[in-house]
Amino acid sequence: MTAVTAPEEVARIQGRVVRVLALGQVLGGVAFGATVSLGALLAADISGQESLSGFATASVTLGAALCAIPLARLAAARGRRTALTLGNLFALVGIAIVVTAAALRVFPLLLAGVVLIGAGNAGNLQSRFAATDLAAGERRGRDLGTVVWATTVGGVLGPLLLTPGEALGRLVGMPPLTGAYLFSIVAQAAALILYLVALRPDPLLLAQRISRDAAGGAAPPVDADRPLAARYAMFAVAASHVVMASVMAMTPVHLQHLAHAGHGGAAGANEAVTLLVGTTIALHVLGMYGLSPVFGWLADRWGRVAVVLLGQGVLACALLLATFGSDVQGIVIVALFLLGLGWSAATVAGAALLTESTPVDLRPRRQGIGDTLMTSSAAVGAVLAGVVLGQWGYGALALVALVLVALTTVLSPLARR
């Protein structure tokens, strides 16, 4: 097959790839939003111990960590389309296991299902890198930010479907707290079909072909290898993700305490919890994805490191609010929104920095390592977050997370060498 090297043809294909990936992220956001919102609540309910609630988020991140490198290798050999669809299959199986575990009230089975959902998320994480495979250097941040932004629609809608999902689940006889997974199943199946049918030609395979033909002069230049900058990008994204995931994972449990205290243990407390948690996580997800095109544009204009540092500043503000306003629902909600904004800036700019610091033939491997570092660190952080929450409270958890923000800021000169 003849390689496509004309810049205008590559740009046309890149536009189509971004549109397909964006739609896939909408569907993936709907599917994953319910897992993020319900995981900690299901774990606490089935295990009977709030200190184990962090194991749900830890299991999601563990699944993503275990599959990030294998899926990256699969993408390098068979293309992004194969890796993304396999990830969707993992998630569908995982959802079925979670619902079964809730019905049987078996905690280890619940964690096994959540691990598979996390494995599916490892495939979904590749979408942001797939958006950069064919992107021109001056548009790399914007294309990446556009695909990340698309998750806003599904990511905000997913948590808001908790209450109607519960009502629908009761009608069909599903276990409590699992009704919203009905929407997840439909969304994951639709994303799987979309990638199989529409993600053609495969962006990574085409980028590799263009790189091999670069000697002909018609291909775009290959990015230079800057391993120190790539390592800093991995660390910055991982640290920001640990901060976000650890605090976010414990927020539903903390809000449950605040809601029950506000209702004095009244019968309406459970409904208040699902509404409060759903609204808070929806706003948090809006912060995570809603301004990602803006952060991508800023990363293209100001530079990647500058926007990573902007993200650290926003994360610090969020954590300070959560520390000193942990007993006020409104302040916690604002802190979670800012937490999402800071994560978005650091993740978009960090992913762009990692991509442009790495030649195309090394990208899948380094991207897989970066995702593994990000998700495995967050898994450990989520478990420790449950312990910190149980021992010292929500404010102390936010204060501990500030250490990672400080480290990311102090190490930033490494990326400029």
Coordinates of C-alpha atoms in Angstrom, one line a residue:
M1 CA 0.0 0.0 0.0
T2 CA 1.4 3.4 -1.0
A3 CA 2.0 5.7 2.0
V4 CA 0.1 9.0 2.2
T5 CA 2.6 11.8 2.7
A6 CA 1.0 14.9 1.1
P7 CA 0.5 17.4 4.0
E8 CA -3.0 18.4 2.9
E9 CA -4.1 14.7 2.7
V10 CA -2.6 14.0 6.1
A11 CA -4.4 17.1 7.5
R12 CA -7.7 15.8 6.0
I13 CA -7.3 12.4 7.6
Q14 CA -6.2 14.0 10.9
G15 CA -9.5 16.0 11.0
R16 CA -11.5 12.8 10.5
V17 CA -9.5 11.0 13.1
V18 CA -10.1 13.7 15.7
R19 CA -13.8 13.7 15.0
V20 CA -14.1 9.9 15.4
L21 CA -12.0 10.0 18.6
A22 CA -14.0 12.8 20.0
L23 CA -17.3 10.9 19.5
G24 CA -15.7 7.8 21.1
Q25 CA -14.7 9.9 24.1
V26 CA -18.3 11.1 24.5
L27 CA -19.5 7.5 24.7
G28 CA -16.6 6.5 26.9
G29 CA -17.3 9.4 29.3
V30 CA -20.9 8.2 29.8
A31 CA -19.7 4.7 30.5
F32 CA -16.8 5.6 32.8
G33 CA -18.7 8.4 34.7
A34 CA -20.9 5.9 36.5
T35 CA -17.9 3.8 37.6
V36 CA -16.1 6.8 39.0
S37 CA -19.2 8.0 40.9
L38 CA -20.4 4.6 42.2
G39 CA -17.2 2.7 42.8
A40 CA -16.4 4.0 46.3
L41 CA -20.0 3.8 47.4
L42 CA -20.4 0.2 46.2
A43 CA -17.1 -0.8 47.8
A44 CA -18.1 0.7 51.2
D45 CA -21.6 -0.8 51.0
I46 CA -20.6 -4.4 50.1
S47 CA -17.5 -4.5 52.3
G48 CA -19.2 -2.8 55.2
Q49 CA -16.1 -0.7 55.9
E50 CA -15.5 2.8 54.7
S51 CA -11.8 2.4 55.0
L52 CA -12.0 -0.1 52.0
S53 CA -13.8 2.4 49.8
G54 CA -10.5 3.5 48.2
F55 CA -10.0 0.0 46.8
A56 CA -12.6 0.6 44.1
T57 CA -10.7 3.5 42.6
A58 CA -7.4 1.6 43.2
S59 CA -8.8 -1.3 41.3
V60 CA -9.7 0.9 38.3
T61 CA -6.3 2.4 38.2
L62 CA -4.6 -1.0 38.8
G63 CA -6.5 -2.5 35.8
A64 CA -5.4 0.5 33.7
A65 CA -1.8 0.1 34.9
L66 CA -1.6 -3.6 34.1
C67 CA -2.9 -3.1 30.6
A68 CA -1.3 0.2 29.5
I69 CA 1.9 -1.2 28.2
P70 CA 0.4 -4.4 26.6
L71 CA -2.2 -2.2 24.9
A72 CA 0.5 0.2 23.8
R73 CA 2.5 -2.6 22.3
L74 CA -0.6 -3.9 20.6
A75 CA -1.2 -0.4 19.2
A76 CA 2.4 -0.3 17.9
A77 CA 2.0 -3.6 16.1
R78 CA -1.7 -3.5 15.0
G79 CA -2.8 0.1 15.3
R80 CA -4.8 2.2 17.7
R81 CA -8.1 0.8 16.4
T82 CA -7.3 -2.7 17.7
A83 CA -6.2 -1.4 21.1
L84 CA -9.2 0.8 21.6
T85 CA -11.8 -1.9 20.7
L86 CA -10.1 -4.5 22.9
G87 CA -10.3 -2.0 25.8
N88 CA -14.0 -1.6 25.2
L89 CA -14.5 -5.4 25.4
F90 CA -12.6 -5.5 28.7
A91 CA -14.9 -2.8 30.1
L92 CA -18.1 -4.5 29.0
V93 CA -17.1 -7.7 30.7
G94 CA -16.1 -5.8 33.8
I95 CA -19.4 -4.0 34.0
A96 CA -21.2 -7.4 33.9
I97 CA -19.0 -8.7 36.7
V98 CA -19.6 -5.6 38.9
V99 CA -23.4 -5.9 38.6
T100 CA -23.1 -9.6 39.5
A101 CA -20.9 -8.9 42.5
A102 CA -23.4 -6.3 43.8
A103 CA -26.2 -8.8 43.5
L104 CA -24.1 -11.5 45.3
R105 CA -22.5 -9.0 47.7
V106 CA -19.0 -10.4 47.1
F107 CA -16.4 -7.8 47.6
P108 CA -13.4 -9.6 45.8
L109 CA -15.6 -10.2 42.8
L110 CA -16.5 -6.5 42.7
L111 CA -12.9 -5.5 42.7
A112 CA -12.2 -8.0 39.9
G113 CA -14.9 -6.4 37.8
V114 CA -13.6 -2.9 38.5
V115 CA -10.1 -4.0 37.5
L116 CA -11.5 -5.0 34.1
I117 CA -13.2 -1.7 33.7
G118 CA -9.9 -0.1 34.5
A119 CA -8.3 -2.2 31.8
G120 CA -10.9 -0.8 29.4
N121 CA -10.0 2.7 30.5
A122 CA -6.3 2.0 29.6
G123 CA -7.5 1.7 26.0
N124 CA -9.6 4.8 26.4
L125 CA -6.6 6.8 27.6
Q126 CA -4.9 6.0 24.3
S127 CA -7.4 8.3 22.5
R128 CA -5.6 11.4 23.6
F129 CA -2.3 10.1 22.1
A130 CA -4.1 8.8 19.0
A131 CA -5.1 12.5 18.5
T132 CA -1.4 13.4 18.2
D133 CA -0.2 10.7 15.9
L134 CA -0.8 12.7 12.7
A135 CA -1.1 16.2 14.3
A136 CA 1.2 19.0 13.1
G137 CA 3.5 20.3 15.8
E138 CA 1.8 23.7 16.0
R139 CA -1.7 22.1 16.4
R140 CA -0.7 19.1 18.6
G141 CA -2.0 20.6 21.9
R142 CA -5.3 21.8 20.3
D143 CA -6.0 18.5 18.7
L144 CA -5.2 16.6 21.9
G145 CA -7.3 19.1 23.9
T146 CA -10.3 18.7 21.5
V147 CA -10.4 14.9 22.0
V148 CA -10.0 15.3 25.8
W149 CA -12.8 18.0 25.8
A150 CA -15.2 15.6 24.1
T151 CA -15.2 13.5 27.3
T152 CA -17.0 16.4 28.9
V153 CA -20.3 15.5 27.4
G154 CA -20.3 11.9 28.5
G155 CA -18.3 12.6 31.6
V156 CA -20.8 15.2 32.9
L157 CA -23.8 13.2 31.7
G158 CA -22.7 9.9 33.3
P159 CA -22.8 11.0 36.9
L160 CA -26.1 12.9 36.3
L161 CA -27.6 9.6 35.2
L162 CA -27.1 8.0 38.7
T163 CA -30.6 9.0 39.9
P164 CA -32.5 8.0 36.8
G165 CA -30.3 4.9 36.5
E166 CA -31.3 3.9 40.0
A167 CA -35.0 4.2 39.1
L168 CA -34.5 2.3 35.9
G169 CA -32.5 -0.4 37.7
R170 CA -35.3 -0.9 40.3
L171 CA -37.7 -1.4 37.4
V172 CA -35.7 -4.3 36.0
G173 CA -34.6 -5.7 39.3
M174 CA -31.0 -4.7 39.4
P175 CA -29.1 -4.5 42.7
P176 CA -29.0 -1.1 44.5
L177 CA -26.4 1.4 43.2
T178 CA -26.0 -0.4 39.9
G179 CA -28.8 0.9 37.7
A180 CA -26.6 3.5 36.0
Y181 CA -24.5 0.7 34.6
L182 CA -27.3 0.1 32.1
F183 CA -26.3 3.3 30.3
S184 CA -22.6 2.3 30.6
I185 CA -23.2 -0.9 28.7
V186 CA -25.0 0.8 25.8
A187 CA -22.3 3.5 25.6
Q188 CA -19.4 1.0 25.6
A189 CA -20.9 -1.1 22.9
A190 CA -21.5 1.9 20.7
A191 CA -17.9 3.1 21.2
L192 CA -16.6 -0.4 20.2
I193 CA -18.6 -0.3 17.0
L194 CA -17.6 3.2 16.2
Y195 CA -13.8 2.5 16.4
L196 CA -14.1 -0.7 14.4
V197 CA -16.0 0.9 11.6
A198 CA -14.8 4.5 11.4
L199 CA -11.2 4.8 12.6
R200 CA -9.8 4.1 9.2
P201 CA -7.0 4.6 8.2
D202 CA -5.4 3.9 11.5
P203 CA -3.6 7.1 12.6
L204 CA -0.6 5.4 14.3
L205 CA 0.1 2.9 11.5
L206 CA -0.1 5.8 9.0
A207 CA 2.2 7.9 11.1
Q208 CA 4.7 5.1 11.3
R209 CA 4.5 4.7 7.5
I210 CA 5.1 8.4 7.0
S211 CA 8.1 8.3 9.3
R212 CA 9.6 5.5 7.3
D213 CA 9.2 7.5 4.1
A214 CA 10.5 10.7 5.6
A215 CA 13.7 10.5 3.5
G216 CA 11.6 11.3 0.4
G217 CA 11.2 14.8 1.6
A218 CA 7.4 15.0 1.5
A219 CA 6.8 13.9 5.1
P220 CA 6.7 16.2 8.1
P221 CA 9.8 16.3 10.2
V222 CA 10.4 13.7 12.9
D223 CA 10.4 15.0 16.5
A224 CA 13.8 14.9 18.1
D225 CA 14.4 12.6 21.1
R226 CA 14.5 14.5 24.4
P227 CA 14.4 11.7 27.0
L228 CA 14.8 14.0 30.1
A229 CA 11.8 16.1 29.0
A230 CA 9.8 13.0 28.3
R231 CA 10.6 11.7 31.8
Y232 CA 9.5 14.9 33.4
A233 CA 6.3 14.8 31.3
M234 CA 5.6 11.3 32.6
F235 CA 6.2 12.4 36.2
A236 CA 4.1 15.6 35.9
V237 CA 1.1 13.8 34.5
A238 CA 1.4 10.9 37.0
A239 CA 1.7 13.2 40.0
S240 CA -1.2 15.4 38.9
H241 CA -3.3 12.3 38.3
V242 CA -2.5 10.9 41.8
V243 CA -3.5 14.2 43.4
M244 CA -6.8 14.3 41.5
A245 CA -7.7 10.6 41.8
S246 CA -6.9 10.4 45.5
V247 CA -9.0 13.4 46.6
M248 CA -11.8 12.7 44.1
A249 CA -12.1 9.0 45.1
M250 CA -12.7 9.9 48.7
T251 CA -15.1 12.8 48.0
P252 CA -18.2 10.7 47.6
V253 CA -17.6 9.1 51.0
H254 CA -16.9 12.5 52.6
L255 CA -20.0 14.0 51.0
Q256 CA -22.0 11.0 52.3
H257 CA -21.0 12.0 55.8
L258 CA -22.0 15.6 55.2
A259 CA -25.3 14.7 53.7
H260 CA -26.3 12.3 56.5
A261 CA -25.3 14.9 59.1
G262 CA -27.4 17.5 57.3
H263 CA -30.4 15.2 57.3
G264 CA -29.9 13.9 60.8
G265 CA -30.2 10.3 59.6
A266 CA -33.7 10.9 58.0
A267 CA -35.2 8.6 55.4
G268 CA -34.3 11.0 52.5
A269 CA -30.6 10.9 53.3
N270 CA -29.8 8.2 50.6
E271 CA -31.5 10.2 47.9
A272 CA -29.7 13.3 49.0
V273 CA -26.4 11.4 48.8
T274 CA -26.8 10.3 45.3
L275 CA -28.0 13.7 44.1
L276 CA -25.1 15.5 45.9
V277 CA -22.5 13.0 44.8
G278 CA -23.8 13.0 41.2
T279 CA -23.8 16.8 40.9
T280 CA -20.4 17.2 42.5
I281 CA -18.7 14.6 40.3
A282 CA -20.4 16.0 37.2
L283 CA -19.0 19.5 38.0
H284 CA -15.6 17.8 38.7
V285 CA -15.6 16.1 35.3
L286 CA -16.7 19.4 33.7
G287 CA -13.5 20.9 35.2
M288 CA -11.4 18.0 34.0
Y289 CA -12.5 18.2 30.4
G290 CA -14.5 21.4 29.7
L291 CA -11.5 23.7 29.1
S292 CA -9.1 21.2 27.7
P293 CA -9.1 22.8 24.2
V294 CA -8.2 26.1 25.9
F295 CA -5.3 24.5 27.8
G296 CA -4.2 22.8 24.5
W297 CA -4.2 26.2 22.8
L298 CA -2.3 27.7 25.6
A299 CA 0.2 24.9 25.5
D300 CA 0.8 25.6 21.8
R301 CA 1.2 29.3 22.5
W302 CA 2.9 29.5 25.9
G303 CA 4.8 26.2 25.8
R304 CA 4.1 22.9 27.4
V305 CA 5.9 23.4 30.7
A306 CA 4.3 26.8 31.4
V307 CA 0.8 25.2 31.2
V308 CA 1.9 22.2 33.4
L309 CA 2.9 24.8 36.0
L310 CA -0.4 26.6 35.6
G311 CA -2.1 23.3 36.4
Q312 CA -0.1 23.0 39.5
G313 CA -1.2 26.4 40.7
V314 CA -4.8 25.5 40.2
L315 CA -4.4 22.2 42.0
A316 CA -2.8 24.0 44.9
C317 CA -5.8 26.3 45.2
A318 CA -8.2 23.4 45.1
L319 CA -6.3 21.5 47.8
L320 CA -6.2 24.5 50.1
L321 CA -9.9 25.0 49.7
A322 CA -10.5 21.3 50.5
T323 CA -8.2 21.5 53.5
F324 CA -9.8 24.6 55.2
G325 CA -13.4 24.2 54.0
S326 CA -13.9 20.4 54.3
D327 CA -17.0 20.8 56.4
V328 CA -18.9 23.0 53.9
Q329 CA -20.5 21.2 51.0
G330 CA -20.3 24.3 48.7
I331 CA -16.6 24.7 49.3
V332 CA -15.9 21.0 48.6
I333 CA -17.9 21.3 45.4
V334 CA -15.8 24.3 44.3
A335 CA -12.6 22.5 45.3
L336 CA -13.5 19.5 43.2
F337 CA -14.2 21.7 40.2
L338 CA -10.8 23.4 40.5
L339 CA -9.2 20.0 41.1
G340 CA -10.5 19.0 37.6
L341 CA -9.2 22.2 36.0
G342 CA -5.7 21.7 37.4
W343 CA -5.6 18.1 36.3
S344 CA -6.8 19.1 32.8
A345 CA -4.0 21.7 32.3
A346 CA -1.3 19.4 33.5
T347 CA -2.5 16.4 31.6
V348 CA -3.0 18.1 28.2
A349 CA 0.3 19.9 28.3
G350 CA 2.1 16.9 29.8
A351 CA 0.8 14.5 27.1
A352 CA 1.8 17.0 24.4
L353 CA 5.3 17.4 25.9
L354 CA 5.7 13.6 26.1
T355 CA 4.7 13.2 22.4
E356 CA 6.8 15.9 21.0
S357 CA 9.9 14.8 23.0
T358 CA 9.7 11.3 21.5
P359 CA 10.3 10.0 17.9
V360 CA 7.3 8.3 16.4
D361 CA 8.8 4.8 16.6
L362 CA 9.3 5.2 20.4
R363 CA 6.0 6.9 21.2
P364 CA 3.7 3.9 21.9
R365 CA 6.3 2.4 24.3
R366 CA 6.9 5.6 26.2
Q367 CA 3.2 6.5 26.2
G368 CA 2.4 3.1 27.6
I369 CA 5.1 3.5 30.3
G370 CA 3.6 7.0 31.1
D371 CA 0.1 5.6 31.5
T372 CA 1.3 2.7 33.6
L373 CA 3.2 5.1 35.9
M374 CA 0.1 7.4 36.1
T375 CA -2.4 4.7 36.8
S376 CA -0.3 2.5 39.2
S377 CA 0.7 5.5 41.2
A378 CA -3.0 6.6 41.5
A379 CA -3.9 3.0 42.6
V380 CA -1.6 3.2 45.5
G381 CA -2.7 6.8 46.2
A382 CA -6.4 5.8 46.3
V383 CA -5.7 3.0 48.8
L384 CA -3.7 5.3 51.0
A385 CA -6.3 8.0 50.6
G386 CA -8.9 5.8 52.2
V387 CA -6.6 5.2 55.2
V388 CA -5.8 8.9 55.6
L389 CA -9.5 9.8 55.3
G390 CA -10.4 7.3 58.0
Q391 CA -7.6 8.3 60.4
W392 CA -7.3 12.1 60.0
G393 CA -10.1 13.3 57.7
Y394 CA -10.7 14.9 54.3
G395 CA -8.8 18.1 55.0
A396 CA -5.7 16.2 56.0
L397 CA -5.9 14.2 52.7
A398 CA -5.9 17.3 50.7
L399 CA -3.0 18.7 52.6
V400 CA -0.9 15.6 52.0
A401 CA -1.6 15.8 48.3
L402 CA 0.1 19.3 48.2
V403 CA 3.5 17.6 48.5
L404 CA 3.2 16.2 44.9
V405 CA 2.2 19.6 43.6
A406 CA 5.3 21.1 45.1
L407 CA 7.5 18.3 43.7
T408 CA 6.1 18.8 40.2
T409 CA 6.8 22.5 40.4
V410 CA 10.3 22.2 41.7
L411 CA 11.4 19.6 39.1
S412 CA 10.0 21.6 36.1
P413 CA 13.5 22.9 35.0
L414 CA 14.3 19.4 34.0
A415 CA 12.0 19.7 31.0
R416 CA 13.8 22.7 29.6
R417 CA 17.2 21.1 29.4

